[in-house]
Amino acid sequence: MKAMANGSGKGYGRSKLSLIGLEFKKLFMPKRVGFAVLVLLLGGLWLYPFNGLYPGSEFKNWHTAIAVDMEAKYGDQIDAAEAEQFKRSLAPKVAEADAYIRSTPAFARADLDSYERYVKRSGMANGGTMQLWRIIQAGPARDLFAELQASFEWVQYYEDDFLNTFGMNEKETKRIAEITSRDWVSVLPIGFLGDYNSTNLLNRLAITAMLITSLFVMHIHIGDRRAGLGEIQAASKAGITGVFRIKVAAALLAGTLVAAVLLVALLLAYRFSGTWSLMGADISQKGGGFFWYDMSFLRYMLVTYMAVFALCWIAALLTVFFSSIAPNYVVLAGAVALTLILFFEGDYFLNPMLNNILSVGLGRAPFQTFIELAVLLAISSGLLYIAWKREKGRIRW
């Protein structure tokens, strides 16, 4: 009897996994996968910050290009001697810019004969250099001037000692002092972290992942009802409770797959963009962007991307809840759309959470975002429990 019981338990376990797999396959029917791909293609501009990784000759990101060259020469940490060496290396390019300015009549008419004077004039409110800038942009020295501008901005960033700790508590001030006391700075370029962790990639990947998860999971209950399977399931307690749990497991698996696929796409984008050598650079920077922990950009990206997984699980749970109570697809689609809008519209909910993960300042605890996500997961699970109790009320036996 004991052997039979064990065998029966194993068989039930295998059967349950098979049912989860069946529900999972139903969610990823070819027509639904095709629709999700179409949504991604039509909304491709939504992920436009990926262009920062593939700027091309017309939109070259010189800050990133310079950082890649510096990493190759000095490593991912730059000390004072290396910074000075980099500054001296700009002299030949400055001389080339001087020669271009002297050979261009428009600069002579503006009484400018050197790159230094042109930069000073450009910084004035009424410098009158806009026409000169247009000439540079249309001429052969466009890349030279863009590279010099980015290079000197980096030098200024390294030499700038300004630090604003207004409103910070003692723990935050101590952490920032620890970072600024270093005798080196990270080679991570200006804006590189912001391109990922501001209102750009991370936020857009998160809402894209939630949208696609919802698109796949929407049919999970309402589809069975439209096919007439709801009444059959309601004929027994096992039909209601068992199927409901299986559908939840399949929905969570779907959300995990969606987040994982987008993560692979993100890593491949960085891998083949020419910026992979910067993945080992420390995220905390002297000029701002302070974080509670010392970690490389790659490790930071993997840690913070866990928020996308959590948001996909939240989207999956909420969509299962909506699918179980919505009378038709119009109401279901409206509920899903409204939920996503509430999550990401404005700067009151998810945007601040995703923009400041593990960062120092704003009175934030190190893991505040993950605690908030855990609360959202708990709320979503609570709504799902209500739907499950409602489904059990339909049992006819």
Tab-separated table of C-alpha atoms in Angstrom:
chain	number	residue	atom	x	y	z
A	1	MET	CA	0.000	0.000	0.000
A	2	LYS	CA	2.829	2.362	0.892
A	3	ALA	CA	4.521	1.723	-2.444
A	4	MET	CA	1.263	2.338	-4.267
A	5	ALA	CA	0.703	5.570	-2.376
A	6	ASN	CA	4.197	6.793	-3.241
A	7	GLY	CA	3.731	5.839	-6.843
A	8	SER	CA	0.384	7.582	-6.944
A	9	GLY	CA	1.884	10.749	-5.442
A	10	LYS	CA	4.657	10.806	-8.035
A	11	GLY	CA	2.153	10.266	-10.816
A	12	TYR	CA	0.012	13.122	-9.555
A	13	GLY	CA	3.060	15.366	-9.368
A	14	ARG	CA	4.019	14.547	-12.952
A	15	SER	CA	0.420	15.041	-14.059
A	16	LYS	CA	0.287	18.428	-12.359
A	17	LEU	CA	3.475	19.539	-14.104
A	18	SER	CA	2.032	18.344	-17.401
A	19	LEU	CA	-1.118	20.384	-16.822
A	20	ILE	CA	0.961	23.483	-16.033
A	21	GLY	CA	2.872	22.867	-19.242
A	22	LEU	CA	-0.387	22.524	-21.158
A	23	GLU	CA	-1.722	25.817	-19.783
A	24	PHE	CA	1.624	27.436	-20.569
A	25	LYS	CA	1.430	26.242	-24.181
A	26	LYS	CA	-2.111	27.606	-24.436
A	27	LEU	CA	-0.833	31.027	-23.393
A	28	PHE	CA	1.851	30.927	-26.080
A	29	MET	CA	-0.255	29.843	-29.003
A	30	PRO	CA	1.335	30.987	-32.324
A	31	LYS	CA	-1.299	33.655	-32.962
A	32	ARG	CA	-0.680	35.177	-29.514
A	33	VAL	CA	3.078	35.106	-29.955
A	34	GLY	CA	2.624	36.738	-33.350
A	35	PHE	CA	0.439	39.442	-31.845
A	36	ALA	CA	3.004	40.135	-29.115
A	37	VAL	CA	5.770	40.413	-31.718
A	38	LEU	CA	3.585	42.785	-33.735
A	39	VAL	CA	3.062	44.944	-30.650
A	40	LEU	CA	6.825	45.081	-30.142
A	41	LEU	CA	7.435	46.008	-33.781
A	42	LEU	CA	4.752	48.708	-33.829
A	43	GLY	CA	5.990	50.074	-30.512
A	44	GLY	CA	9.659	49.778	-31.384
A	45	LEU	CA	10.213	53.494	-30.899
A	46	TRP	CA	9.182	52.982	-27.277
A	47	LEU	CA	12.563	51.368	-26.720
A	48	TYR	CA	14.378	54.145	-28.547
A	49	PRO	CA	17.041	54.497	-25.799
A	50	PHE	CA	18.620	51.396	-27.349
A	51	ASN	CA	19.778	53.870	-30.006
A	52	GLY	CA	22.215	55.107	-27.383
A	53	LEU	CA	23.948	51.764	-27.728
A	54	TYR	CA	23.965	51.942	-31.529
A	55	PRO	CA	24.370	55.673	-32.224
A	56	GLY	CA	25.917	55.302	-35.680
A	57	SER	CA	27.983	57.977	-37.378
A	58	GLU	CA	25.190	60.554	-37.259
A	59	PHE	CA	24.491	60.262	-33.534
A	60	LYS	CA	27.796	59.117	-32.079
A	61	ASN	CA	27.949	59.249	-28.305
A	62	TRP	CA	31.391	60.697	-27.780
A	63	HIS	CA	31.289	60.379	-23.993
A	64	THR	CA	30.908	56.624	-24.341
A	65	ALA	CA	33.459	56.356	-27.147
A	66	ILE	CA	36.048	58.246	-25.077
A	67	ALA	CA	35.336	56.098	-22.024
A	68	VAL	CA	35.887	52.914	-24.061
A	69	ASP	CA	39.259	54.264	-25.257
A	70	MET	CA	40.239	55.292	-21.721
A	71	GLU	CA	39.316	51.863	-20.356
A	72	ALA	CA	41.554	50.261	-22.975
A	73	LYS	CA	44.469	52.503	-21.959
A	74	TYR	CA	44.059	52.808	-18.189
A	75	GLY	CA	41.527	50.223	-17.017
A	76	ASP	CA	38.168	50.883	-15.404
A	77	GLN	CA	39.620	53.199	-12.729
A	78	ILE	CA	41.326	56.517	-13.495
A	79	ASP	CA	43.719	58.100	-10.992
A	80	ALA	CA	45.139	61.641	-10.918
A	81	ALA	CA	48.222	60.820	-13.003
A	82	GLU	CA	46.138	59.110	-15.691
A	83	ALA	CA	43.668	61.989	-15.746
A	84	GLU	CA	46.529	64.434	-16.270
A	85	GLN	CA	47.973	62.252	-19.016
A	86	PHE	CA	44.572	62.180	-20.727
A	87	LYS	CA	44.362	65.983	-20.494
A	88	ARG	CA	47.790	66.387	-22.099
A	89	SER	CA	46.823	63.984	-24.881
A	90	LEU	CA	44.193	66.485	-26.031
A	91	ALA	CA	46.820	69.070	-27.076
A	92	PRO	CA	47.236	67.799	-30.685
A	93	LYS	CA	43.461	67.811	-31.226
A	94	VAL	CA	43.211	71.332	-29.799
A	95	ALA	CA	45.944	72.432	-32.219
A	96	GLU	CA	43.978	70.862	-35.069
A	97	ALA	CA	40.861	72.773	-33.968
A	98	ASP	CA	42.905	75.997	-33.771
A	99	ALA	CA	44.097	75.460	-37.342
A	100	TYR	CA	40.539	74.897	-38.566
A	101	ILE	CA	39.317	78.080	-36.831
A	102	ARG	CA	42.122	80.192	-38.331
A	103	SER	CA	41.433	78.839	-41.812
A	104	THR	CA	37.680	79.557	-41.667
A	105	PRO	CA	36.745	83.190	-42.529
A	106	ALA	CA	33.561	83.124	-40.433
A	107	PHE	CA	35.646	82.762	-37.254
A	108	ALA	CA	37.919	85.650	-38.252
A	109	ARG	CA	34.873	87.850	-38.784
A	110	ALA	CA	33.781	86.925	-35.242
A	111	ASP	CA	37.274	87.873	-33.968
A	112	LEU	CA	38.065	84.286	-32.904
A	113	ASP	CA	41.432	82.679	-33.565
A	114	SER	CA	41.596	79.728	-31.142
A	115	TYR	CA	39.525	76.871	-29.805
A	116	GLU	CA	39.902	78.204	-26.255
A	117	ARG	CA	38.393	81.562	-27.165
A	118	TYR	CA	35.599	79.881	-29.111
A	119	VAL	CA	34.666	77.761	-26.063
A	120	LYS	CA	34.655	80.805	-23.769
A	121	ARG	CA	32.498	82.756	-26.213
A	122	SER	CA	30.114	79.792	-26.560
A	123	GLY	CA	29.556	79.808	-22.816
A	124	MET	CA	28.345	83.403	-22.834
A	125	ALA	CA	24.627	84.143	-22.968
A	126	ASN	CA	25.096	86.504	-25.933
A	127	GLY	CA	28.222	84.966	-27.397
A	128	GLY	CA	26.920	85.007	-30.944
A	129	THR	CA	28.402	81.618	-31.803
A	130	MET	CA	25.248	79.857	-33.015
A	131	GLN	CA	26.068	80.479	-36.684
A	132	LEU	CA	29.629	79.266	-36.099
A	133	TRP	CA	28.270	76.112	-34.484
A	134	ARG	CA	26.120	75.496	-37.584
A	135	ILE	CA	29.200	75.879	-39.780
A	136	ILE	CA	31.077	73.347	-37.636
A	137	GLN	CA	28.189	70.880	-37.773
A	138	ALA	CA	28.074	71.067	-41.559
A	139	GLY	CA	31.835	70.875	-42.085
A	140	PRO	CA	34.697	68.370	-41.837
A	141	ALA	CA	35.576	69.340	-38.237
A	142	ARG	CA	32.243	68.216	-36.787
A	143	ASP	CA	33.590	65.071	-35.121
A	144	LEU	CA	36.737	66.835	-33.934
A	145	PHE	CA	34.790	69.531	-32.074
A	146	ALA	CA	32.320	66.995	-30.660
A	147	GLU	CA	35.167	64.831	-29.361
A	148	LEU	CA	36.938	67.806	-27.793
A	149	GLN	CA	33.750	68.993	-26.117
A	150	ALA	CA	33.098	65.566	-24.592
A	151	SER	CA	36.755	65.215	-23.557
A	152	PHE	CA	36.900	68.532	-21.729
A	153	GLU	CA	33.549	67.821	-20.086
A	154	TRP	CA	35.117	64.668	-18.687
A	155	VAL	CA	38.146	66.626	-17.447
A	156	GLN	CA	35.847	69.124	-15.743
A	157	TYR	CA	33.868	66.265	-14.227
A	158	TYR	CA	37.079	64.816	-12.780
A	159	GLU	CA	38.344	68.157	-11.427
A	160	ASP	CA	34.994	69.396	-10.083
A	161	ASP	CA	34.872	69.206	-6.270
A	162	PHE	CA	31.353	70.564	-5.870
A	163	LEU	CA	29.166	68.303	-3.749
A	164	ASN	CA	25.614	68.942	-2.606
A	165	THR	CA	24.607	66.944	0.476
A	166	PHE	CA	21.736	69.206	1.463
A	167	GLY	CA	18.936	67.325	3.181
A	168	MET	CA	20.933	64.113	3.565
A	169	ASN	CA	21.124	62.263	6.857
A	170	GLU	CA	24.331	61.273	8.634
A	171	LYS	CA	24.461	57.789	7.106
A	172	GLU	CA	24.038	59.148	3.587
A	173	THR	CA	26.640	61.864	4.098
A	174	LYS	CA	29.113	59.287	5.414
A	175	ARG	CA	28.608	57.044	2.395
A	176	ILE	CA	29.116	59.938	-0.033
A	177	ALA	CA	32.263	61.048	1.811
A	178	GLU	CA	33.562	57.498	1.480
A	179	ILE	CA	33.054	57.582	-2.296
A	180	THR	CA	34.506	61.061	-2.861
A	181	SER	CA	37.592	60.326	-0.756
A	182	ARG	CA	38.818	57.783	-3.296
A	183	ASP	CA	42.011	58.580	-5.208
A	184	TRP	CA	40.387	57.306	-8.402
A	185	VAL	CA	37.198	57.744	-10.384
A	186	SER	CA	35.209	55.239	-12.379
A	187	VAL	CA	35.721	55.243	-16.119
A	188	LEU	CA	31.951	54.888	-16.550
A	189	PRO	CA	31.039	57.813	-18.851
A	190	ILE	CA	28.791	60.715	-17.983
A	191	GLY	CA	25.188	59.767	-18.570
A	192	PHE	CA	25.878	56.060	-19.150
A	193	LEU	CA	24.140	54.994	-15.959
A	194	GLY	CA	21.351	57.511	-16.493
A	195	ASP	CA	20.633	56.078	-19.931
A	196	TYR	CA	19.881	52.780	-18.223
A	197	ASN	CA	18.464	53.820	-14.885
A	198	SER	CA	16.478	56.976	-15.492
A	199	THR	CA	13.244	57.241	-17.483
A	200	ASN	CA	14.948	55.244	-20.184
A	201	LEU	CA	15.795	51.588	-20.611
A	202	LEU	CA	14.844	50.076	-17.252
A	203	ASN	CA	11.459	51.807	-17.072
A	204	ARG	CA	10.625	51.101	-20.689
A	205	LEU	CA	11.719	47.486	-20.473
A	206	ALA	CA	9.596	47.104	-17.344
A	207	ILE	CA	6.383	48.428	-18.866
A	208	THR	CA	7.036	46.526	-22.108
A	209	ALA	CA	7.514	43.300	-20.138
A	210	MET	CA	4.339	43.926	-18.114
A	211	LEU	CA	2.345	44.677	-21.267
A	212	ILE	CA	3.502	41.532	-23.088
A	213	THR	CA	2.924	39.403	-19.970
A	214	SER	CA	-0.614	40.747	-19.729
A	215	LEU	CA	-1.230	40.111	-23.423
A	216	PHE	CA	-0.274	36.464	-23.009
A	217	VAL	CA	-2.140	35.896	-19.728
A	218	MET	CA	-5.377	37.752	-20.566
A	219	HIS	CA	-7.021	34.657	-22.070
A	220	ILE	CA	-6.251	32.353	-19.157
A	221	HIS	CA	-9.733	32.301	-17.549
A	222	ILE	CA	-11.986	34.220	-19.880
A	223	GLY	CA	-10.879	32.051	-22.787
A	224	ASP	CA	-12.041	28.889	-20.994
A	225	ARG	CA	-15.380	30.488	-20.167
A	226	ARG	CA	-15.945	31.505	-23.787
A	227	ALA	CA	-15.135	27.932	-24.843
A	228	GLY	CA	-17.686	26.543	-22.369
A	229	LEU	CA	-15.072	24.934	-20.120
A	230	GLY	CA	-16.007	27.011	-17.075
A	231	GLU	CA	-19.126	24.989	-16.374
A	232	ILE	CA	-17.232	21.719	-16.663
A	233	GLN	CA	-14.573	22.934	-14.224
A	234	ALA	CA	-17.262	24.092	-11.800
A	235	ALA	CA	-18.673	20.574	-11.645
A	236	SER	CA	-16.178	19.549	-8.950
A	237	LYS	CA	-14.035	21.073	-6.234
A	238	ALA	CA	-10.911	19.634	-7.826
A	239	GLY	CA	-11.841	21.268	-11.115
A	240	ILE	CA	-12.024	24.719	-9.547
A	241	THR	CA	-9.185	24.684	-7.042
A	242	GLY	CA	-6.788	22.549	-9.051
A	243	VAL	CA	-7.203	24.319	-12.373
A	244	PHE	CA	-7.044	27.755	-10.749
A	245	ARG	CA	-3.692	26.984	-9.110
A	246	ILE	CA	-2.361	25.480	-12.328
A	247	LYS	CA	-3.333	28.578	-14.288
A	248	VAL	CA	-1.625	30.823	-11.736
A	249	ALA	CA	1.572	28.757	-12.001
A	250	ALA	CA	1.439	28.939	-15.806
A	251	ALA	CA	0.894	32.706	-15.702
A	252	LEU	CA	3.881	33.231	-13.406
A	253	LEU	CA	5.990	31.060	-15.674
A	254	ALA	CA	4.895	33.161	-18.644
A	255	GLY	CA	5.890	36.376	-16.864
A	256	THR	CA	9.277	34.883	-15.997
A	257	LEU	CA	9.886	33.901	-19.626
A	258	VAL	CA	8.964	37.356	-20.929
A	259	ALA	CA	11.301	39.106	-18.477
A	260	ALA	CA	14.095	36.637	-19.248
A	261	VAL	CA	13.816	37.127	-23.014
A	262	LEU	CA	13.991	40.913	-22.672
A	263	LEU	CA	16.974	40.575	-20.313
A	264	VAL	CA	18.820	38.507	-22.914
A	265	ALA	CA	17.987	41.159	-25.526
A	266	LEU	CA	19.345	43.873	-23.210
A	267	LEU	CA	22.597	41.994	-22.555
A	268	LEU	CA	23.072	41.284	-26.261
A	269	ALA	CA	22.496	44.961	-27.052
A	270	TYR	CA	25.293	45.972	-24.678
A	271	ARG	CA	27.477	43.054	-25.767
A	272	PHE	CA	27.505	44.007	-29.441
A	273	SER	CA	27.401	47.779	-29.051
A	274	GLY	CA	31.097	48.206	-28.357
A	275	THR	CA	30.481	49.180	-24.708
A	276	TRP	CA	30.921	45.752	-23.098
A	277	SER	CA	34.379	46.714	-21.812
A	278	LEU	CA	32.667	49.251	-19.513
A	279	MET	CA	30.553	46.609	-17.760
A	280	GLY	CA	33.196	46.164	-15.047
A	281	ALA	CA	33.328	49.871	-14.115
A	282	ASP	CA	32.052	50.956	-10.697
A	283	ILE	CA	28.644	52.646	-10.719
A	284	SER	CA	29.339	55.312	-8.063
A	285	GLN	CA	30.737	58.448	-9.675
A	286	LYS	CA	32.467	61.464	-8.194
A	287	GLY	CA	30.206	63.943	-9.944
A	288	GLY	CA	26.953	62.350	-8.778
A	289	GLY	CA	25.059	59.107	-8.919
A	290	PHE	CA	26.036	57.742	-5.511
A	291	PHE	CA	25.035	54.233	-4.472
A	292	TRP	CA	24.994	52.332	-1.199
A	293	TYR	CA	27.151	49.501	-2.505
A	294	ASP	CA	30.278	49.220	-4.628
A	295	MET	CA	29.433	47.132	-7.666
A	296	SER	CA	30.153	46.954	-11.359
A	297	PHE	CA	27.646	48.225	-13.877
A	298	LEU	CA	26.944	44.677	-15.080
A	299	ARG	CA	26.224	43.440	-11.556
A	300	TYR	CA	24.088	46.502	-10.862
A	301	MET	CA	22.135	45.905	-14.067
A	302	LEU	CA	21.456	42.265	-13.134
A	303	VAL	CA	20.414	43.178	-9.580
A	304	THR	CA	18.089	45.998	-10.615
A	305	TYR	CA	16.591	43.973	-13.437
A	306	MET	CA	15.129	41.702	-10.756
A	307	ALA	CA	12.531	44.476	-10.426
A	308	VAL	CA	11.381	43.682	-13.966
A	309	PHE	CA	10.885	40.032	-13.011
A	310	ALA	CA	8.867	41.098	-9.970
A	311	LEU	CA	6.747	43.468	-12.067
A	312	CYS	CA	6.061	40.702	-14.592
A	313	TRP	CA	4.860	38.455	-11.758
A	314	ILE	CA	2.648	41.298	-10.495
A	315	ALA	CA	1.269	41.800	-14.010
A	316	ALA	CA	0.644	38.055	-14.332
A	317	LEU	CA	-1.210	37.831	-11.001
A	318	LEU	CA	-3.313	40.921	-11.639
A	319	THR	CA	-4.199	39.762	-15.148
A	320	VAL	CA	-5.259	36.340	-13.837
A	321	PHE	CA	-7.467	38.188	-11.341
A	322	PHE	CA	-9.004	40.399	-14.040
A	323	SER	CA	-9.441	37.455	-16.403
A	324	SER	CA	-11.365	35.545	-13.747
A	325	ILE	CA	-13.875	38.327	-13.040
A	326	ALA	CA	-14.176	40.268	-16.322
A	327	PRO	CA	-17.436	39.588	-18.202
A	328	ASN	CA	-15.857	40.156	-21.633
A	329	TYR	CA	-12.614	41.049	-23.394
A	330	VAL	CA	-13.428	44.763	-23.623
A	331	VAL	CA	-13.691	45.122	-19.853
A	332	LEU	CA	-10.598	42.923	-19.402
A	333	ALA	CA	-8.500	44.978	-21.816
A	334	GLY	CA	-9.651	48.201	-20.151
A	335	ALA	CA	-8.733	46.909	-16.683
A	336	VAL	CA	-5.267	45.835	-17.844
A	337	ALA	CA	-4.619	49.125	-19.666
A	338	LEU	CA	-5.777	51.204	-16.694
A	339	THR	CA	-3.547	49.213	-14.354
A	340	LEU	CA	-0.454	49.792	-16.497
A	341	ILE	CA	-1.249	53.493	-16.767
A	342	LEU	CA	-1.621	53.778	-12.993
A	343	PHE	CA	1.674	51.969	-12.500
A	344	PHE	CA	3.756	54.157	-14.788
A	345	GLU	CA	1.914	57.433	-15.384
A	346	GLY	CA	3.593	60.391	-13.715
A	347	ASP	CA	6.372	60.315	-11.148
A	348	TYR	CA	4.448	59.032	-8.164
A	349	PHE	CA	4.590	55.246	-8.282
A	350	LEU	CA	6.946	52.982	-10.211
A	351	ASN	CA	9.126	55.615	-11.891
A	352	PRO	CA	10.720	56.813	-8.615
A	353	MET	CA	11.156	53.209	-7.514
A	354	LEU	CA	12.941	52.150	-10.681
A	355	ASN	CA	14.949	55.348	-11.104
A	356	ASN	CA	16.574	55.211	-7.674
A	357	ILE	CA	17.269	51.538	-6.942
A	358	LEU	CA	20.122	51.192	-4.401
A	359	SER	CA	20.912	54.921	-4.674
A	360	VAL	CA	21.979	57.217	-1.854
A	361	GLY	CA	19.804	60.243	-1.177
A	362	LEU	CA	16.112	61.110	-1.121
A	363	GLY	CA	15.927	59.443	2.286
A	364	ARG	CA	15.870	56.016	0.660
A	365	ALA	CA	16.833	52.772	2.373
A	366	PRO	CA	19.171	50.521	0.352
A	367	PHE	CA	16.508	47.933	-0.513
A	368	GLN	CA	13.459	50.211	-0.423
A	369	THR	CA	12.415	49.423	-4.007
A	370	PHE	CA	12.494	45.677	-3.419
A	371	ILE	CA	10.467	46.040	-0.223
A	372	GLU	CA	7.877	48.091	-2.128
A	373	LEU	CA	7.753	45.465	-4.864
A	374	ALA	CA	7.245	42.752	-2.251
A	375	VAL	CA	4.266	44.701	-0.897
A	376	LEU	CA	2.825	44.984	-4.413
A	377	LEU	CA	3.279	41.240	-4.888
A	378	ALA	CA	1.451	40.629	-1.618
A	379	ILE	CA	-1.438	42.884	-2.688
A	380	SER	CA	-1.653	41.116	-6.053
A	381	SER	CA	-1.673	37.737	-4.300
A	382	GLY	CA	-4.436	38.981	-1.998
A	383	LEU	CA	-6.612	39.972	-4.970
A	384	LEU	CA	-5.958	36.586	-6.514
A	385	TYR	CA	-7.044	34.890	-3.292
A	386	ILE	CA	-10.325	36.809	-3.495
A	387	ALA	CA	-10.793	35.596	-7.062
A	388	TRP	CA	-10.009	32.026	-5.988
A	389	LYS	CA	-12.627	32.173	-3.223
A	390	ARG	CA	-15.095	33.537	-5.755
A	391	GLU	CA	-14.341	30.665	-8.116
A	392	LYS	CA	-14.879	28.114	-5.330
A	393	GLY	CA	-18.353	29.581	-4.867
A	394	ARG	CA	-19.276	28.371	-8.349
A	395	ILE	CA	-18.857	24.669	-7.445
A	396	ARG	CA	-21.914	22.588	-8.266
A	397	TRP	CA	-21.680	19.224	-6.503
